[in-house]
Coordinates of C-alpha atoms and ligand atoms in Angstrom, one line a residue:
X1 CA 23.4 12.3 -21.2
X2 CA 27.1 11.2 -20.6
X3 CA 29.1 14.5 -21.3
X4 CA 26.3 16.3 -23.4
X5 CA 26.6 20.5 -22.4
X6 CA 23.3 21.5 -21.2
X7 CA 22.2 24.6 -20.9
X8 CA 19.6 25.5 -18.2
X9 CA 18.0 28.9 -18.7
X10 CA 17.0 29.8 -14.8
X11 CA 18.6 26.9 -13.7
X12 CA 19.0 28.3 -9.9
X13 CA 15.3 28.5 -9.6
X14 CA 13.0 26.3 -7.6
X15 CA 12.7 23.8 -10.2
X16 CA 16.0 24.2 -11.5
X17 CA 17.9 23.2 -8.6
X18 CA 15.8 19.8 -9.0
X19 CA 16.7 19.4 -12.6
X20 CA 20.7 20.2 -12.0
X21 CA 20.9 17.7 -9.8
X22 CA 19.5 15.4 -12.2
X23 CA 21.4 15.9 -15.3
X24 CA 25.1 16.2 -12.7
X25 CA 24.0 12.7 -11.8
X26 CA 23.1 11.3 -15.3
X27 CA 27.2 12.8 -16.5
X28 CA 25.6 16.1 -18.2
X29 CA 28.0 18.6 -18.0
X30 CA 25.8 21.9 -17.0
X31 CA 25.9 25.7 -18.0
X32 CA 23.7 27.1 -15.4
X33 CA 22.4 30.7 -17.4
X34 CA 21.2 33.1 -14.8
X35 CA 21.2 37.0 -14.1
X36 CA 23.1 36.6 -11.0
X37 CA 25.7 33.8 -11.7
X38 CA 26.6 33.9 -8.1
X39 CA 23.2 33.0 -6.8
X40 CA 24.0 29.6 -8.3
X41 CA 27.0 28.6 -6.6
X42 CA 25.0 26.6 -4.5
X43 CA 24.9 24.1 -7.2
X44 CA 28.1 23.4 -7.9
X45 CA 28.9 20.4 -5.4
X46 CA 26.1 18.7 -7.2
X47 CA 28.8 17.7 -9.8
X48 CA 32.6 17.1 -9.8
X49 CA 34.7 19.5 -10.3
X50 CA 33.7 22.0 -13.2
X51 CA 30.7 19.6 -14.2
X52 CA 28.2 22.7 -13.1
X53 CA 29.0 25.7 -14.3
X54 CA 27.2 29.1 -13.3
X55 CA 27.3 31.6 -15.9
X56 CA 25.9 34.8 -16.7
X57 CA 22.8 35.4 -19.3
X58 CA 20.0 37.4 -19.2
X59 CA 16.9 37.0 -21.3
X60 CA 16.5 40.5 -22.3
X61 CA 20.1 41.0 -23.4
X62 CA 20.1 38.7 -27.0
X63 CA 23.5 38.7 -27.3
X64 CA 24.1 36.6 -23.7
X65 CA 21.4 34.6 -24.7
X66 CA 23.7 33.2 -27.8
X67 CA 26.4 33.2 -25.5
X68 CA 24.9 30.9 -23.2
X69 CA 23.8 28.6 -25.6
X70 CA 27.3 28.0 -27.8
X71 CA 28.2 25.3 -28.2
X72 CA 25.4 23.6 -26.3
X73 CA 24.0 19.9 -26.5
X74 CA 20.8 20.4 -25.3
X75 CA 18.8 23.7 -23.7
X76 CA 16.5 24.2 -21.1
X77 CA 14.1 27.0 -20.4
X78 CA 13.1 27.9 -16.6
X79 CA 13.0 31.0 -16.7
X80 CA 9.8 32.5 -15.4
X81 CA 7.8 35.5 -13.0
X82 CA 5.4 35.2 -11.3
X83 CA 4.8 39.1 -11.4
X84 CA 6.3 42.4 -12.9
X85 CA 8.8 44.5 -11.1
X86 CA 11.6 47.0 -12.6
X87 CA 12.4 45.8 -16.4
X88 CA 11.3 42.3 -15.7
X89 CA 8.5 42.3 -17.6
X90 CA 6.2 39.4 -18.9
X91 CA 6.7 41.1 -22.2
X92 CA 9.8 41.4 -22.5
X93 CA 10.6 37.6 -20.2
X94 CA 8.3 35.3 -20.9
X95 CA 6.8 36.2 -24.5
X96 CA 10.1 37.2 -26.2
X97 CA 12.6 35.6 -24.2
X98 CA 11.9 32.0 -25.1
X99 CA 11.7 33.4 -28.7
X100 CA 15.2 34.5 -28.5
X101 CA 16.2 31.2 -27.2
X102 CA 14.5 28.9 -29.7
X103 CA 16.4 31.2 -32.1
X104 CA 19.9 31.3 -30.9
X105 CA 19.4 27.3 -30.5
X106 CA 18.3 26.7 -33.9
X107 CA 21.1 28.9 -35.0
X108 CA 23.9 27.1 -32.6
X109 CA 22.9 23.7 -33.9
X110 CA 21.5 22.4 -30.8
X111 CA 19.8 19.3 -31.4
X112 CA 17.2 19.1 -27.9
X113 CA 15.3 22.1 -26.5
X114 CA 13.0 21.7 -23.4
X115 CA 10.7 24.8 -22.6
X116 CA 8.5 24.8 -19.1
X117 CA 5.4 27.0 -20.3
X118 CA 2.4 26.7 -17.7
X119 CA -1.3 25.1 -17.8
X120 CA -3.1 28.0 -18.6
X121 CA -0.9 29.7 -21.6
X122 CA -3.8 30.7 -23.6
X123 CA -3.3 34.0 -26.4
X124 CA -7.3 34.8 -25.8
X125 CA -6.9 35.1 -21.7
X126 CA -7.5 37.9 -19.7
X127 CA -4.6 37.1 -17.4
X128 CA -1.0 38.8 -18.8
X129 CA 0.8 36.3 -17.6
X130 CA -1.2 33.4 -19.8
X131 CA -1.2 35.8 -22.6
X132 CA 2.8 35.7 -22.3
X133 CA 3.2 32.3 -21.7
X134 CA 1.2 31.5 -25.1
X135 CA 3.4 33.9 -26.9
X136 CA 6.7 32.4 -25.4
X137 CA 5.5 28.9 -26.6
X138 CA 4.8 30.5 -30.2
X139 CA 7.9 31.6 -30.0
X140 CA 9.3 28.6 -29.3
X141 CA 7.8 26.7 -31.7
X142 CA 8.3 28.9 -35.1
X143 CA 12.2 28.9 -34.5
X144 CA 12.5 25.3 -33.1
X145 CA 9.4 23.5 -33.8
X146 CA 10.8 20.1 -32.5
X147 CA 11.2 21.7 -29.0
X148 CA 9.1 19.9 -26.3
X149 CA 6.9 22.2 -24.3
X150 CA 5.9 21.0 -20.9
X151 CA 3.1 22.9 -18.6
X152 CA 2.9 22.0 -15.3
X153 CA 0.1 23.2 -12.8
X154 CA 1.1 24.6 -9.8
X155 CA 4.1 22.4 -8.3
X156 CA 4.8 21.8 -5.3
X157 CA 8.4 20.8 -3.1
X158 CA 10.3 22.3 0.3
X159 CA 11.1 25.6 -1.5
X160 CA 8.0 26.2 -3.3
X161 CA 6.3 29.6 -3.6
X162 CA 2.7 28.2 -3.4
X163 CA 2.0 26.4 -0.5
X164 CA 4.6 28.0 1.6
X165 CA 3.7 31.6 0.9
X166 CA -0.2 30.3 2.1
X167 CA 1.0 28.6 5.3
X168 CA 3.0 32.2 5.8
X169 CA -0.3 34.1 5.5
X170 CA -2.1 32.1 7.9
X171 CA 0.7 32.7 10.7
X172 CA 0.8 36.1 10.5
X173 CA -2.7 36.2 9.4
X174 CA -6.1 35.4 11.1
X175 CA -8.1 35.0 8.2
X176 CA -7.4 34.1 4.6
X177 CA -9.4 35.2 1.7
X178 CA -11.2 32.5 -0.4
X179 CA -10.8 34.1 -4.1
X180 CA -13.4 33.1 -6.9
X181 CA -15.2 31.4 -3.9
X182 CA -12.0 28.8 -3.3
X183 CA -13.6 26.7 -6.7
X184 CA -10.7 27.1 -8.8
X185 CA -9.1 23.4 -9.2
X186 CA -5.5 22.8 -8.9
X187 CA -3.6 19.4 -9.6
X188 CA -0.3 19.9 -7.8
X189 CA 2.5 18.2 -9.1
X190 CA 5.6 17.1 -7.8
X191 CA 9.1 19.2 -8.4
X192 CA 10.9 15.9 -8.7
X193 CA 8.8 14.6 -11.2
X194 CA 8.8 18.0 -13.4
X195 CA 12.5 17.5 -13.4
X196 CA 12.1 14.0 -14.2
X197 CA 9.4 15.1 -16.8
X198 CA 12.5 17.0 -18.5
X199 CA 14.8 14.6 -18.6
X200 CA 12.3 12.1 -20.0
X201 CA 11.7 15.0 -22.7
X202 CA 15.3 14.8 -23.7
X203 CA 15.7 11.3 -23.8
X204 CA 12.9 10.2 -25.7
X205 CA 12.8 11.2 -29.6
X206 CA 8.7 10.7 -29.5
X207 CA 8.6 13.8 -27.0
X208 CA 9.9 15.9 -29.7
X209 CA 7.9 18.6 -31.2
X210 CA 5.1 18.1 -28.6
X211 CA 3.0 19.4 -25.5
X212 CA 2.5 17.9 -22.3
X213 CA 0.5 19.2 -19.2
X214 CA 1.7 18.0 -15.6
X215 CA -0.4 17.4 -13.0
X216 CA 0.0 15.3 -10.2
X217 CA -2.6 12.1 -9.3
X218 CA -4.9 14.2 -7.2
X219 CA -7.5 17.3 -7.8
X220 CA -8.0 20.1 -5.4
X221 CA -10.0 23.2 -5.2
X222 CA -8.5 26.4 -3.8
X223 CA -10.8 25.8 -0.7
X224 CA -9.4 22.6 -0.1
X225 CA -5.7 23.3 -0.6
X226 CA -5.7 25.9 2.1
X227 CA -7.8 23.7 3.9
X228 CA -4.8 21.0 3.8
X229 CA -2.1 23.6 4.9
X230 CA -4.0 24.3 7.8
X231 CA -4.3 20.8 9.4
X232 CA -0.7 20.3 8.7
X233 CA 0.3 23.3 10.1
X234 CA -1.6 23.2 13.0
X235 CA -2.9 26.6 12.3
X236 CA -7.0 27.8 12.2
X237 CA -7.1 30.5 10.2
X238 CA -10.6 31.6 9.0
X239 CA -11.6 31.0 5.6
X240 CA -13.4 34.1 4.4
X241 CA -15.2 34.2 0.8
X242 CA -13.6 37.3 -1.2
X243 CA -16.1 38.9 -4.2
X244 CA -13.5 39.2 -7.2
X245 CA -13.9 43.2 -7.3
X246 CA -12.8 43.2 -3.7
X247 CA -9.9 40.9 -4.4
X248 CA -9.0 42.6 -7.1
X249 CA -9.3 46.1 -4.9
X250 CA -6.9 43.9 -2.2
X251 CA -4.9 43.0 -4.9
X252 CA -4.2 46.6 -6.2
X253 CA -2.4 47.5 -2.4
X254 CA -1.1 43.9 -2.2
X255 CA 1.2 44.1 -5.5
X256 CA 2.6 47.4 -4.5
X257 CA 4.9 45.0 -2.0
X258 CA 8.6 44.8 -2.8
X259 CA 7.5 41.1 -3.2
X260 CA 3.6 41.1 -4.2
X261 CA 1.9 38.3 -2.2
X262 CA -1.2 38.8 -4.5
X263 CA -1.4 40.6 -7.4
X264 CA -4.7 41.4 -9.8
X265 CA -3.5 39.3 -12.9
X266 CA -3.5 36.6 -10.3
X267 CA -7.0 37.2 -9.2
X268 CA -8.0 37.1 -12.8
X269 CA -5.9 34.0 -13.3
X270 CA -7.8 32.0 -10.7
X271 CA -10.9 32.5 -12.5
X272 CA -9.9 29.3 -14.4
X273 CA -9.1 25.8 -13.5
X274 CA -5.3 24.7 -13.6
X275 CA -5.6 21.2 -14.2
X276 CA -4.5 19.0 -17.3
X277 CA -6.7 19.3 -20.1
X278 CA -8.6 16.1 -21.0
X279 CA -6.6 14.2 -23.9
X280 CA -3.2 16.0 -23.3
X281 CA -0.7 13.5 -22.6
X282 CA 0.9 14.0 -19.5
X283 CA 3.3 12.7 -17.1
X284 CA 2.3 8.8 -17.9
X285 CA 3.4 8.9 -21.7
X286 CA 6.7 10.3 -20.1
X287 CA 7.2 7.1 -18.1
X288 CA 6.6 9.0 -14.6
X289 CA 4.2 7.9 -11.8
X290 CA 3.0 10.9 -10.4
X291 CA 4.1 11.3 -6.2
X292 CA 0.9 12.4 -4.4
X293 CA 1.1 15.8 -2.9
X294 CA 0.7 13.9 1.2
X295 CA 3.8 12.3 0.4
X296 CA 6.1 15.3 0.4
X297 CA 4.2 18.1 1.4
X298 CA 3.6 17.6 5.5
X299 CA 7.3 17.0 6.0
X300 CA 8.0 20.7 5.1
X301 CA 4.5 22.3 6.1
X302 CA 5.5 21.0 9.5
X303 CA 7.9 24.1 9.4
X304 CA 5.5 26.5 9.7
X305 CA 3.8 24.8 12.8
X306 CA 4.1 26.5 16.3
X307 CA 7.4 25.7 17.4
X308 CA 8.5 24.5 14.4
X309 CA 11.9 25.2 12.7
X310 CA 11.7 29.0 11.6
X311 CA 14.8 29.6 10.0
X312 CA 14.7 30.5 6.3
X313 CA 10.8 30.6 6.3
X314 CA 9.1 33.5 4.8
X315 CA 6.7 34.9 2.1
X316 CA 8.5 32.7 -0.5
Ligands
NAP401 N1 6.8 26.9 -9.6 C1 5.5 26.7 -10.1 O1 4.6 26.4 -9.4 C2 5.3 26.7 -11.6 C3 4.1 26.3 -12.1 C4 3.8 26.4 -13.5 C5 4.9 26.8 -14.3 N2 6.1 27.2 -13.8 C6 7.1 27.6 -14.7 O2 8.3 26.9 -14.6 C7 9.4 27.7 -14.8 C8 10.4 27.6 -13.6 O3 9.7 28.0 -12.5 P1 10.4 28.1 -11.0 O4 9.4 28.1 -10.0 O5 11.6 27.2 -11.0 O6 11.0 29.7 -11.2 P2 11.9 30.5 -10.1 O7 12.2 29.7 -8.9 O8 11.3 31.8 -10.0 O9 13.3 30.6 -10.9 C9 13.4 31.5 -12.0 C10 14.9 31.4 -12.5 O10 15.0 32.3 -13.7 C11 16.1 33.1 -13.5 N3 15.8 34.4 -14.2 C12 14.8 35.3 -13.9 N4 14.8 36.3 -14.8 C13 15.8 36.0 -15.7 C14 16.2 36.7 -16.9 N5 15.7 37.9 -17.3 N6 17.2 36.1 -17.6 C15 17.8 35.0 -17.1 N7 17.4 34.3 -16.0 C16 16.4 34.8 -15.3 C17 16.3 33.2 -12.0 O11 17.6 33.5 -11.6 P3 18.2 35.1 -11.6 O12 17.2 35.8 -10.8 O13 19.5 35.0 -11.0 O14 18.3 35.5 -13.0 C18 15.9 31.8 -11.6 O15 17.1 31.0 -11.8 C19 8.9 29.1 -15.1 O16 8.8 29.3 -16.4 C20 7.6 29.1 -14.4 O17 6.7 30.0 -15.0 C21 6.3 27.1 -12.5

């Protein structure tokens, strides 16, 4: 990766910030292509001087999204929502804007493009965001079709928006709802090992033009998950089974928030497992050893614990 120019489309997001650090460390000089440039300062001392480079590009505007990419070795793809808000739209970010990517790539001659999709990207679901995800990746693939398209399940790591957001709710909450009954299977993976699951992708021809789900070495069910947060948080929140038409009811006040902590096309999405599917290569035929979620998760659970260190914690 010696002085290749990468590009990282949402590089100052969770996983980004993971990923940056990698590529400063393997020589990559990085174009970190964000809506707020200055949100990504933070990243700069993870290279010499001028190695990381924040720079403004949004998704929905074509025109920076050429910008971003001239004269580019490789690009990268983070950029994702969780939910809609203003002109952020899953239309608009997640179907197109990987389109308009793969096609200002193909047309800037860059030779490796990485996109992070999700597990779950499926054109038939009910859930928008799947729906958009699947379009993104078909997006991806008509304009470059020897892009490598990795979906992780939910991932985990100190600033993640999954477990942290649950171990918020049960300290400001005495009970936490158990949607679709808690049974909807998770396989958390690692940050670190997405971001090393992206640099394998660039380094290794055989990834090109294919699909890999993450997961990490262990299977939990929603039930269980919370379960975990609350023994490592030293919290006892109940654990109360929510019917899906009252979750979604919940749901309806919940995504009104200036930051949804629940929204309905989440409900929906829960009504499917997140894990790998059987006979999609994974993490292992990109060289990684999956890092179990006990490894790394108590160390910053133990933030939310009475007592514990509360700066910088919220609803994630
Ligand atoms: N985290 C997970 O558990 C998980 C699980 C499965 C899949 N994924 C996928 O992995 C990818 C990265 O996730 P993440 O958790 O790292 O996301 P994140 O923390 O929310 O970061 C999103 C990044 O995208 C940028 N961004 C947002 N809208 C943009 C736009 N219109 N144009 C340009 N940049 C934009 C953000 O910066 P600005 O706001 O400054 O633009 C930020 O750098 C996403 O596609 C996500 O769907 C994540």
């Amino acid at each position: 990766m010696q002085g290749r120019l990468v590009t990282v489309f949402g590089g100052s997001g969770f996983i980004g910030r993971y990923l940056v650090k990698r590529l400063a460390e393997a020589g990559a000089r990085v174009r970190v292509a964000v809506r707020r440039p200055e949100a990504a300062n933070f990243l700069k001392p993870l290279g010499t001087v001028g190695q990381v480079v924040p720079w403004q590009a949004n998704l929905r505007v074509d025109s920076s999204v050429a910008a971003a990419v001239a004269g580019a070795d490789d690009v990268i793809n983070l950029v994702g929502i969780l939910y809609e808000a203003g002109a952020q739209r899953f239309g608009v970010v997640q179907a197109r804007g990987p389109e308009v990517i793969a096609e200002a790539a193909k047309a800037a001659g860059v030779e490796r493009l990485v996109h992070v999709s999700a597990i779950g990207a499926d054109a038939q679901s009910e859930s928008l965001y799947a729906r958009s995800k699947a379009a993104g990746e078909a997006g991806i693939r008509k304009h470059f079709p020897a892009a490598t398209i990795l979906r992780p399940s939910v991932v985990f790591g100190a600033e993640d928006s999954f477990l942290n957001r649950f171990a918020f709710l049960a300290r400001i909450s005495p009970v936490l709802p158990l949607i679709a009954g808690g049974q909807t299977k998770f396989q958390p993976v690692y940050v670190g090992d997405v971001a090393a699951a992206i640099m394998a992708a660039l380094q290794d021809p055989a990834a090109a033009g294919r699909t890999y789900e993450l997961g990490g070495p262990g299977t939990y069910s929603f039930e269980e998950l919370l379960r975990y947060i609350l023994r490592e948080t030293g919290r006892s929140a109940l654990l109360v089974p929510l019917p899906e038409a009252v979750a979604l009811f919940e749901a309806w006040f919940l995504e009104k928030l200036p930051k949804p902590l629940l929204t309905r096309d989440q409900v929906i999405l829960l009504r499917r497992d997140n894990v790998p599917a059987p006979g999609m290569p994974g993490l292992a035929e990109l060289g990684i050893r999956p890092t179990p979620l006990e490894a790394v998760a108590p160390a910053y659970l133990a933030r939310h614990r009475r007592g514990g260190a509360r700066a910088g914690i919220s609803a994630a």
